[in-house]
Amino acid sequence: MADEYVSIVILEINGQQIDDFKKVREGEREIRKTIQLARKIGVVRVVRGYPLEVDYLIPLDAPEFDFEAEFEDGDGTLTIDYENGTRKVYSGVTLIKVGKTEYPDEEGAYKTIELIATKVTT
């Protein structure tokens, strides 16, 4: 069993490093789905997408990062660097939703940003 685990990640959006985030979550991916047929259950392959969520900390003394402008054309890139030589690069990133803002939190107020990517490379 490993003695050390990834505890810090670096987040880059379209080549720009973002330090104002609390968490990054890689969402569930549905690979296949069951469907009801006339006399049995069938299975179909689901179109692949890679859901992501970022809890974005709202800075006190700087303008907020404009997720809508960065991902408006659906061709954004989001890179997660695990600082252990491993990186995941999500491409074809599109903004799905700017979620609710929560405040106060011990680390500060934050918004949940929902994204989806069409491709991931490691």
Short mmCIF file of C-alpha atoms in Angstrom, two decimals:
data_model
loop_
_atom_site.label_atom_id
_atom_site.label_comp_id
_atom_site.label_asym_id
_atom_site.label_seq_id
_atom_site.Cartn_x
_atom_site.Cartn_y
_atom_site.Cartn_z
CA MET A 1 0.00 0.00 0.00
CA ALA A 2 1.26 3.49 -0.85
CA ASP A 3 2.54 5.72 1.92
CA GLU A 4 1.78 8.95 0.12
CA TYR A 5 -1.25 10.07 -1.86
CA VAL A 6 -2.07 12.92 -4.21
CA SER A 7 -3.28 15.77 -2.02
CA ILE A 8 -2.60 18.82 -4.18
CA VAL A 9 -3.58 19.41 -7.79
CA ILE A 10 -2.82 22.30 -10.12
CA LEU A 11 -5.70 23.42 -12.29
CA GLU A 12 -5.19 25.09 -15.67
CA ILE A 13 -7.97 26.43 -17.86
CA ASN A 14 -7.01 27.21 -21.45
CA GLY A 15 -3.36 27.42 -20.36
CA GLN A 16 -4.04 29.81 -17.47
CA GLN A 17 -3.34 28.47 -13.97
CA ILE A 18 -6.29 28.92 -11.59
CA ASP A 19 -5.48 29.10 -7.89
CA ASP A 20 -8.94 30.13 -6.68
CA PHE A 21 -10.57 26.74 -6.32
CA LYS A 22 -11.57 24.56 -3.42
CA LYS A 23 -12.20 21.23 -5.16
CA VAL A 24 -12.18 19.64 -8.58
CA ARG A 25 -14.41 16.61 -9.11
CA GLU A 26 -14.27 14.25 -12.05
CA GLY A 27 -17.86 13.05 -12.45
CA GLU A 28 -19.37 9.68 -13.15
CA ARG A 29 -19.38 8.41 -16.71
CA GLU A 30 -22.18 6.18 -17.88
CA ILE A 31 -20.75 3.64 -20.33
CA ARG A 32 -23.86 1.60 -21.11
CA LYS A 33 -27.53 1.94 -20.38
CA THR A 34 -30.24 -0.68 -20.14
CA ILE A 35 -33.38 -0.28 -22.23
CA GLN A 36 -36.62 -2.21 -22.12
CA LEU A 37 -37.33 -4.13 -25.32
CA ALA A 38 -40.51 -6.06 -26.16
CA ARG A 39 -39.55 -9.27 -24.39
CA LYS A 40 -36.17 -8.65 -22.84
CA ILE A 41 -33.77 -6.00 -21.60
CA GLY A 42 -31.22 -4.61 -24.01
CA VAL A 43 -28.03 -2.64 -23.51
CA VAL A 44 -26.92 0.37 -25.55
CA ARG A 45 -23.66 2.26 -25.52
CA VAL A 46 -23.94 5.84 -24.27
CA VAL A 47 -22.28 8.76 -26.05
CA ARG A 48 -19.17 9.48 -24.08
CA GLY A 49 -18.76 12.69 -22.12
CA TYR A 50 -16.50 13.54 -19.22
CA PRO A 51 -18.32 15.57 -16.55
CA LEU A 52 -16.30 17.86 -14.29
CA GLU A 53 -17.14 20.15 -11.40
CA VAL A 54 -15.00 22.93 -9.94
CA ASP A 55 -15.77 24.62 -6.64
CA TYR A 56 -14.47 28.08 -7.51
CA LEU A 57 -13.48 30.30 -4.57
CA ILE A 58 -14.60 33.89 -5.11
CA PRO A 59 -11.57 36.20 -4.72
CA LEU A 60 -11.89 39.18 -2.40
CA ASP A 61 -9.50 41.57 -4.17
CA ALA A 62 -9.61 40.49 -7.82
CA PRO A 63 -12.24 40.02 -10.50
CA GLU A 64 -13.88 36.61 -10.75
CA PHE A 65 -12.70 34.20 -13.43
CA ASP A 66 -15.13 34.42 -16.36
CA PHE A 67 -16.06 30.79 -17.02
CA GLU A 68 -18.73 31.79 -19.56
CA ALA A 69 -16.24 33.66 -21.74
CA GLU A 70 -13.57 30.93 -21.50
CA PHE A 71 -15.91 28.12 -22.49
CA GLU A 72 -18.39 29.89 -24.77
CA ASP A 73 -17.25 28.17 -27.97
CA GLY A 74 -17.17 24.64 -26.52
CA ASP A 75 -13.50 24.22 -27.36
CA GLY A 76 -11.92 24.83 -23.96
CA THR A 77 -9.16 22.86 -22.28
CA LEU A 78 -8.93 21.97 -18.62
CA THR A 79 -5.76 20.35 -17.25
CA ILE A 80 -5.42 18.67 -13.89
CA ASP A 81 -1.78 18.24 -12.81
CA TYR A 82 -1.34 15.89 -9.85
CA GLU A 83 2.23 17.08 -9.16
CA ASN A 84 3.50 13.50 -9.37
CA GLY A 85 4.18 13.44 -13.10
CA THR A 86 0.57 12.60 -13.95
CA ARG A 87 -1.64 15.02 -15.87
CA LYS A 88 -5.13 14.72 -17.31
CA VAL A 89 -5.98 17.04 -20.17
CA TYR A 90 -9.68 17.45 -20.91
CA SER A 91 -10.45 18.98 -24.30
CA GLY A 92 -13.64 20.10 -26.00
CA VAL A 93 -14.75 21.52 -22.65
CA THR A 94 -18.12 23.26 -22.51
CA LEU A 95 -19.72 25.14 -19.62
CA ILE A 96 -22.93 23.42 -18.51
CA LYS A 97 -23.95 25.42 -15.47
CA VAL A 98 -22.74 28.09 -13.06
CA GLY A 99 -24.24 26.68 -9.89
CA LYS A 100 -25.23 28.12 -6.59
CA THR A 101 -22.95 30.30 -4.50
CA GLU A 102 -22.37 29.19 -0.94
CA TYR A 103 -21.26 31.51 1.82
CA PRO A 104 -19.77 31.72 4.28
CA ASP A 105 -17.47 28.75 4.28
CA GLU A 106 -14.32 28.41 6.37
CA GLU A 107 -12.25 28.82 3.18
CA GLY A 108 -14.50 31.52 1.70
CA ALA A 109 -17.52 31.84 -0.54
CA TYR A 110 -17.53 29.61 -3.61
CA LYS A 111 -19.54 28.70 -6.72
CA THR A 112 -19.92 25.25 -8.19
CA ILE A 113 -19.12 25.25 -11.92
CA GLU A 114 -20.31 22.29 -14.01
CA LEU A 115 -18.43 21.42 -17.20
CA ILE A 116 -18.34 18.57 -19.70
CA ALA A 117 -15.49 17.51 -21.97
CA THR A 118 -15.55 15.45 -25.14
CA LYS A 119 -12.07 13.95 -24.76
CA VAL A 120 -9.50 13.18 -22.07
CA THR A 121 -5.82 12.29 -22.46
CA THR A 122 -3.35 11.31 -19.77
#
